[in-house]
PDB file of C-alpha atoms in Angstrom:
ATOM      1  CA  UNK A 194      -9.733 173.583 -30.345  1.00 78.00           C
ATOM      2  CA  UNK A 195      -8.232 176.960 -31.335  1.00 85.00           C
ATOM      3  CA  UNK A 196      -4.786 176.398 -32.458  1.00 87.00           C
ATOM      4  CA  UNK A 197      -1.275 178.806 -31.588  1.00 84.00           C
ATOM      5  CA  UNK A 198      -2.032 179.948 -35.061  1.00 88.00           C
ATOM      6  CA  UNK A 199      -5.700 180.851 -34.851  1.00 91.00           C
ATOM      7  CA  UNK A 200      -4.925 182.857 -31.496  1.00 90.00           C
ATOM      8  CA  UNK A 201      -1.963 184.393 -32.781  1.00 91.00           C
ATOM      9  CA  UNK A 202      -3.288 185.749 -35.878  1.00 95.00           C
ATOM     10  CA  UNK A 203      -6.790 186.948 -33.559  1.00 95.00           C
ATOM     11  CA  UNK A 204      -4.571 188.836 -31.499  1.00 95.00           C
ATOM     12  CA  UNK A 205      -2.143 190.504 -33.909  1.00 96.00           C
ATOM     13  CA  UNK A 206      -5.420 191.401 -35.773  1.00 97.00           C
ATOM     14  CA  UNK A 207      -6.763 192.888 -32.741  1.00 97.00           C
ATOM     15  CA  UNK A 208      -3.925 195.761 -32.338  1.00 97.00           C
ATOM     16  CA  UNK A 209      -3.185 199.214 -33.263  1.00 96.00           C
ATOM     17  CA  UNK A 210      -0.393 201.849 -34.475  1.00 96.00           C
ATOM     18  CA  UNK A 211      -1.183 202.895 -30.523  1.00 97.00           C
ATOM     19  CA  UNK A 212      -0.067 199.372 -29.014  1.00 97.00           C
ATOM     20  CA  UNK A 213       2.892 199.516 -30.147  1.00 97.00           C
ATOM     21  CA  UNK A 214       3.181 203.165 -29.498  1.00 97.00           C
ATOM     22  CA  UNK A 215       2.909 202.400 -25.720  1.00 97.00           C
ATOM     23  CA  UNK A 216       4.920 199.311 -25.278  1.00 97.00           C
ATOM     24  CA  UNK A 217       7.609 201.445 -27.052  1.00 98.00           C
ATOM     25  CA  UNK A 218       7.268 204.467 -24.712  1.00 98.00           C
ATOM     26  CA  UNK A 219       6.723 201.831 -21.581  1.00 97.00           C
ATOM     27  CA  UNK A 220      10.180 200.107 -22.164  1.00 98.00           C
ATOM     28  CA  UNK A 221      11.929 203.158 -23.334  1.00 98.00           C
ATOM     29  CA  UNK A 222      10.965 204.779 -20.583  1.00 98.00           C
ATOM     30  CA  UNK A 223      12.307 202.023 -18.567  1.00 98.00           C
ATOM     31  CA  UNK A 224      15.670 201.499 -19.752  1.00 98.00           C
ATOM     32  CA  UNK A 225      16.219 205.293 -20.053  1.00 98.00           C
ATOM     33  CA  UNK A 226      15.573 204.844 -15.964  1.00 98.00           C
ATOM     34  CA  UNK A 227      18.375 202.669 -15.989  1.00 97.00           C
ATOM     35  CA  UNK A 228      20.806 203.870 -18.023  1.00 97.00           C
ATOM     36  CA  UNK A 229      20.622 206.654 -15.339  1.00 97.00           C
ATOM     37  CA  UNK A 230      20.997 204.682 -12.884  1.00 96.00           C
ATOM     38  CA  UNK A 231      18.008 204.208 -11.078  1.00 96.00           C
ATOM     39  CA  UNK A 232      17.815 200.582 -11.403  1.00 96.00           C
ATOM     40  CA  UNK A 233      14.765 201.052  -8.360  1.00 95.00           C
ATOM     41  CA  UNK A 234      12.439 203.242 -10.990  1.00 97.00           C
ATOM     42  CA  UNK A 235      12.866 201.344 -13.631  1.00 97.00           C
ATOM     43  CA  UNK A 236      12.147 197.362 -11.595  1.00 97.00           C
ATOM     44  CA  UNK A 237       8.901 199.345 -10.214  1.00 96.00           C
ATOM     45  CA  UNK A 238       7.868 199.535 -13.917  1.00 97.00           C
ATOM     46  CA  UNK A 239       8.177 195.956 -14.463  1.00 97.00           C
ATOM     47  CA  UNK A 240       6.487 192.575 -13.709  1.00 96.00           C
ATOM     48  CA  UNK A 241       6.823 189.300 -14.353  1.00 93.00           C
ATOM     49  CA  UNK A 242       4.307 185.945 -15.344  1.00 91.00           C
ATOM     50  CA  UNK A 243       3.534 183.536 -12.773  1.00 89.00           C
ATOM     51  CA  UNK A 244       1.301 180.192 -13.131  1.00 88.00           C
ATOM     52  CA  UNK A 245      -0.336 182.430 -15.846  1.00 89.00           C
ATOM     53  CA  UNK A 246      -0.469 185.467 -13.824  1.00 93.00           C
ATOM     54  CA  UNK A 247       1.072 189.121 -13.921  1.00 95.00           C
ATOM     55  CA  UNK A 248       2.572 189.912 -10.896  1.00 95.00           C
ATOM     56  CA  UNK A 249       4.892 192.617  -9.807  1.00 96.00           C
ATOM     57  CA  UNK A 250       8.434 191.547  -9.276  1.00 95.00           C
ATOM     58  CA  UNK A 251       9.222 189.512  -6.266  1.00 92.00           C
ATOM     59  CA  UNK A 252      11.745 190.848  -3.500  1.00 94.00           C
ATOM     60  CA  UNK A 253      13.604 188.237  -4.487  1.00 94.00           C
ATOM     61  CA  UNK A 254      13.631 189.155  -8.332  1.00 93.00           C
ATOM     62  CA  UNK A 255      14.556 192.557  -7.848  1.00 96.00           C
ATOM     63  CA  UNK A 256      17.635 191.934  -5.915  1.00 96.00           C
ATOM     64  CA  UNK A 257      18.634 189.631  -8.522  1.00 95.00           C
ATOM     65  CA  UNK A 258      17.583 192.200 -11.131  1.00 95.00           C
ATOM     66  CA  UNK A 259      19.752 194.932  -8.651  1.00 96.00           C
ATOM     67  CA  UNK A 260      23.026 192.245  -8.999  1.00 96.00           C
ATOM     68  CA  UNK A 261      22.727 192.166 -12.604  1.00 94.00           C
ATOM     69  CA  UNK A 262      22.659 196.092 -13.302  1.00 94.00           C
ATOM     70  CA  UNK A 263      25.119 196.688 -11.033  1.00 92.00           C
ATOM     71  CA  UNK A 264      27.377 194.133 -12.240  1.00 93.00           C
ATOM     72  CA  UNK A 265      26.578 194.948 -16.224  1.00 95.00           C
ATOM     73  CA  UNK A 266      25.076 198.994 -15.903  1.00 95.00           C
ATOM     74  CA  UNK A 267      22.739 200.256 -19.341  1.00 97.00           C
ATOM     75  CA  UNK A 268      25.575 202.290 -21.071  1.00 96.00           C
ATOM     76  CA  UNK A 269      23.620 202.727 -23.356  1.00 96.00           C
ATOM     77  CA  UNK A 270      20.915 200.807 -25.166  1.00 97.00           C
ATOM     78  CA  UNK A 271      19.294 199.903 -28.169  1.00 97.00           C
ATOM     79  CA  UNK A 272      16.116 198.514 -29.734  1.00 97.00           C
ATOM     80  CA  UNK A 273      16.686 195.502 -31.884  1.00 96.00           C
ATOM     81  CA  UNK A 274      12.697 194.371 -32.521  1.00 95.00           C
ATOM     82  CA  UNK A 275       9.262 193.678 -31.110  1.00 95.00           C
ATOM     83  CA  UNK A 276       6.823 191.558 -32.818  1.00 93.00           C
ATOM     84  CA  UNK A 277       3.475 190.410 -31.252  1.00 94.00           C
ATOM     85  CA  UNK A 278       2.217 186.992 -31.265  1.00 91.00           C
ATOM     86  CA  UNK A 279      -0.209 186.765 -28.461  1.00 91.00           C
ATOM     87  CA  UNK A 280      -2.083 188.165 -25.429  1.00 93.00           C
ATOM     88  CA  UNK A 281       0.051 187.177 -22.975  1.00 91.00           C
ATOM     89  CA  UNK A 282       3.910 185.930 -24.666  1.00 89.00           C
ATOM     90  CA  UNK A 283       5.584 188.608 -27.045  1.00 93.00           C
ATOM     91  CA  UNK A 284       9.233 190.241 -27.894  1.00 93.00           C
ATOM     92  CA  UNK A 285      10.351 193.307 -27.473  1.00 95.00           C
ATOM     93  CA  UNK A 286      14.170 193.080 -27.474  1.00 95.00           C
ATOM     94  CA  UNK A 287      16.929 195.598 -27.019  1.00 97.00           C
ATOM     95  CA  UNK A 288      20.837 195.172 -27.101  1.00 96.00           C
ATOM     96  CA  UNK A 289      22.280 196.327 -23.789  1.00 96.00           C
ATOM     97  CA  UNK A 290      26.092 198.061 -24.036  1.00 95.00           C
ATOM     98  CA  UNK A 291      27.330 197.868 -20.303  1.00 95.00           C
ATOM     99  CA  UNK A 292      30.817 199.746 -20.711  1.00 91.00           C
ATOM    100  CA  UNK A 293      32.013 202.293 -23.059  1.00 89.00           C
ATOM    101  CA  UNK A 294      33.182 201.599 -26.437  1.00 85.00           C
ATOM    102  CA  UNK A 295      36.515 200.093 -26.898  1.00 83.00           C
ATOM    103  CA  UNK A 296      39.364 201.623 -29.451  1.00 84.00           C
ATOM    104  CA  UNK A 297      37.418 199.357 -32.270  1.00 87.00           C
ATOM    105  CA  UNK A 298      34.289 201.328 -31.878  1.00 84.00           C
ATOM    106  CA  UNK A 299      32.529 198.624 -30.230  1.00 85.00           C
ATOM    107  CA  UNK A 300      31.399 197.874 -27.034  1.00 88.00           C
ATOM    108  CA  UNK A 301      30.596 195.080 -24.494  1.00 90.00           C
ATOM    109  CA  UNK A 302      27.045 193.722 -24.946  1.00 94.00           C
ATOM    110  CA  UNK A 303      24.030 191.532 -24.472  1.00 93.00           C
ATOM    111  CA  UNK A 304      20.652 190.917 -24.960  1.00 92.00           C
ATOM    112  CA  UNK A 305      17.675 191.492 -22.685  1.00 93.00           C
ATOM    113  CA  UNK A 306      13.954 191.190 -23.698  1.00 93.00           C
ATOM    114  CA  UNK A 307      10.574 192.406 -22.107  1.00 95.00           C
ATOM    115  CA  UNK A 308       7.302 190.375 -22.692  1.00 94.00           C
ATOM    116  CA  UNK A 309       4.726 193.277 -23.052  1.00 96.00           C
ATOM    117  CA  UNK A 310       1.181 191.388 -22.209  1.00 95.00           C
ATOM    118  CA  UNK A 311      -1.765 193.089 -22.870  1.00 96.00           C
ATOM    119  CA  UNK A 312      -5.251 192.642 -20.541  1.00 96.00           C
ATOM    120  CA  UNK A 313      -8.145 194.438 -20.427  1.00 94.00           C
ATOM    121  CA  UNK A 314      -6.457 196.841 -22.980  1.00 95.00           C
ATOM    122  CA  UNK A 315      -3.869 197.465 -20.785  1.00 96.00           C
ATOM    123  CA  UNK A 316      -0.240 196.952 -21.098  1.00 97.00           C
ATOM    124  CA  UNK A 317       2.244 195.118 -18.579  1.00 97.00           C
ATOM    125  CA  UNK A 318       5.604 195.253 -19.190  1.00 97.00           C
ATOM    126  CA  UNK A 319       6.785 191.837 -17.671  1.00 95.00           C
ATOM    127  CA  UNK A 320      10.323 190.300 -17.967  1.00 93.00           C
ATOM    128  CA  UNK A 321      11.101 187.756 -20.777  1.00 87.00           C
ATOM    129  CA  UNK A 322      12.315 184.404 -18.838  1.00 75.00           C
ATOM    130  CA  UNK A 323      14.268 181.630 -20.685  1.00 66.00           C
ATOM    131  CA  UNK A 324      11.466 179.288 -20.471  1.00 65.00           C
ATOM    132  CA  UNK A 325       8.867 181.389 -22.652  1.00 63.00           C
ATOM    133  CA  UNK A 326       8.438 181.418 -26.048  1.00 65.00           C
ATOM    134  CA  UNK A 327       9.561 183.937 -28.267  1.00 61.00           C
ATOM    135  CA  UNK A 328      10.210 184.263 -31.739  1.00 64.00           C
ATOM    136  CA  UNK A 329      14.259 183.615 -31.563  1.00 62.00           C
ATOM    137  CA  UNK A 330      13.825 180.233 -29.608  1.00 56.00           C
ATOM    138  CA  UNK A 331      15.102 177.292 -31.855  1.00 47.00           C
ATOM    139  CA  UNK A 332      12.675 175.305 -31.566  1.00 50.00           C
ATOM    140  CA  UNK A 333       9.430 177.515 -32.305  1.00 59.00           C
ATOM    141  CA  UNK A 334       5.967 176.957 -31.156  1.00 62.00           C
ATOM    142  CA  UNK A 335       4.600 175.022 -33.844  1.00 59.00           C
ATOM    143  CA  UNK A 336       1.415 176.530 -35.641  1.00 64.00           C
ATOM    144  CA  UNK A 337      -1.385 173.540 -35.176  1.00 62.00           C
ATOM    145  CA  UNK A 338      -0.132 173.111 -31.441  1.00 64.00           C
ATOM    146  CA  UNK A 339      -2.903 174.445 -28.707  1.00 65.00           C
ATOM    147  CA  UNK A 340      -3.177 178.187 -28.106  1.00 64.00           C
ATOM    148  CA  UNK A 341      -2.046 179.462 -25.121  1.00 74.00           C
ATOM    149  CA  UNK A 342      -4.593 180.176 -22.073  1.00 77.00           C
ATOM    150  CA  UNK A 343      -5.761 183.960 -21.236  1.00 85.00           C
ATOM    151  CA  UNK A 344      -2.768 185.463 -18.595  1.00 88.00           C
ATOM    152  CA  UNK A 345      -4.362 187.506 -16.137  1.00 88.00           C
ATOM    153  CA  UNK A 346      -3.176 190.266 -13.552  1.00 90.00           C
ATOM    154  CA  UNK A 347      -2.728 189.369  -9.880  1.00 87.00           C
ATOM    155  CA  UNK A 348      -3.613 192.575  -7.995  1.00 72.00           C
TER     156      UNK A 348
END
């Protein structure tokens, strides 16, 4: 049995200066869509994991998406890490400002993270949900436990 371990250190050892080239470009490109507001270009860039699929967003999803950058618009943004751990669950995390900067010099903000899952040597830019792993959670993945199954793309 190959162990979270075994496939994590298979597929870090699999990728390039170029992989993370384009998941940088990929969600830059995306939040850049919504900082100026065009919260419909950047939700046509994304997708989201399903029953170990990658599937575009839902109607449903994107309305909710539409609520939440309405409610709390990309001031500005910034990238706070990405780290790979396997084909289908990664981080790539950026710090969301959703109003100007105060007196202080700071500025309302929160979190939001992609899941960039690679297959076929392509990458999907999916949407990080609170139930997948990810190198912040507080109670990791442990190494010896079973690697995760192959995620594949729902066309």
């Amino acid at each position: 049995m190959k162990t979270y371990a075994d496939a994590e250190k298979e597929f870090v050892s699999s990728l390039t200066k170029k992989d993370s080239i384009a998941i940088l470009e990929m969600s830059q490109k995306c939040m850049d869509s919504l900082k100026a507001g065009n919260v419909e270009a950047a939700l046509g860039m994304l997708y989201v994991i399903k029953a170990g699929e990658v599937v575009r967003l839902t109607d449903e999803n994107k309305e909710d998406f539409k609520k939440h950058f309405c409610t709390f618009p990309v001031v500005d943004y910034h990238l706070e890490y990405f780290s790979f751990s396997t084909q289908g669950c990664n981080d790539l995390k950026y710090k969301i400002e959703f109003a100007r900067k105060g007196a202080d010099g700071s500025a309302p903000a929160m979190a939001f993270m992609f899941n960039p899952v690679k297959i076929d040597g392509t990458w999907y830019l999916c949407v990080k949900n609170r139930n997948q792993s990810s190198k912040e959670m507080l109670n990791p993945r442990e190494s010896n436990s079973p690697a995760p199954g192959e995620v594949r793309l729902r066309e």
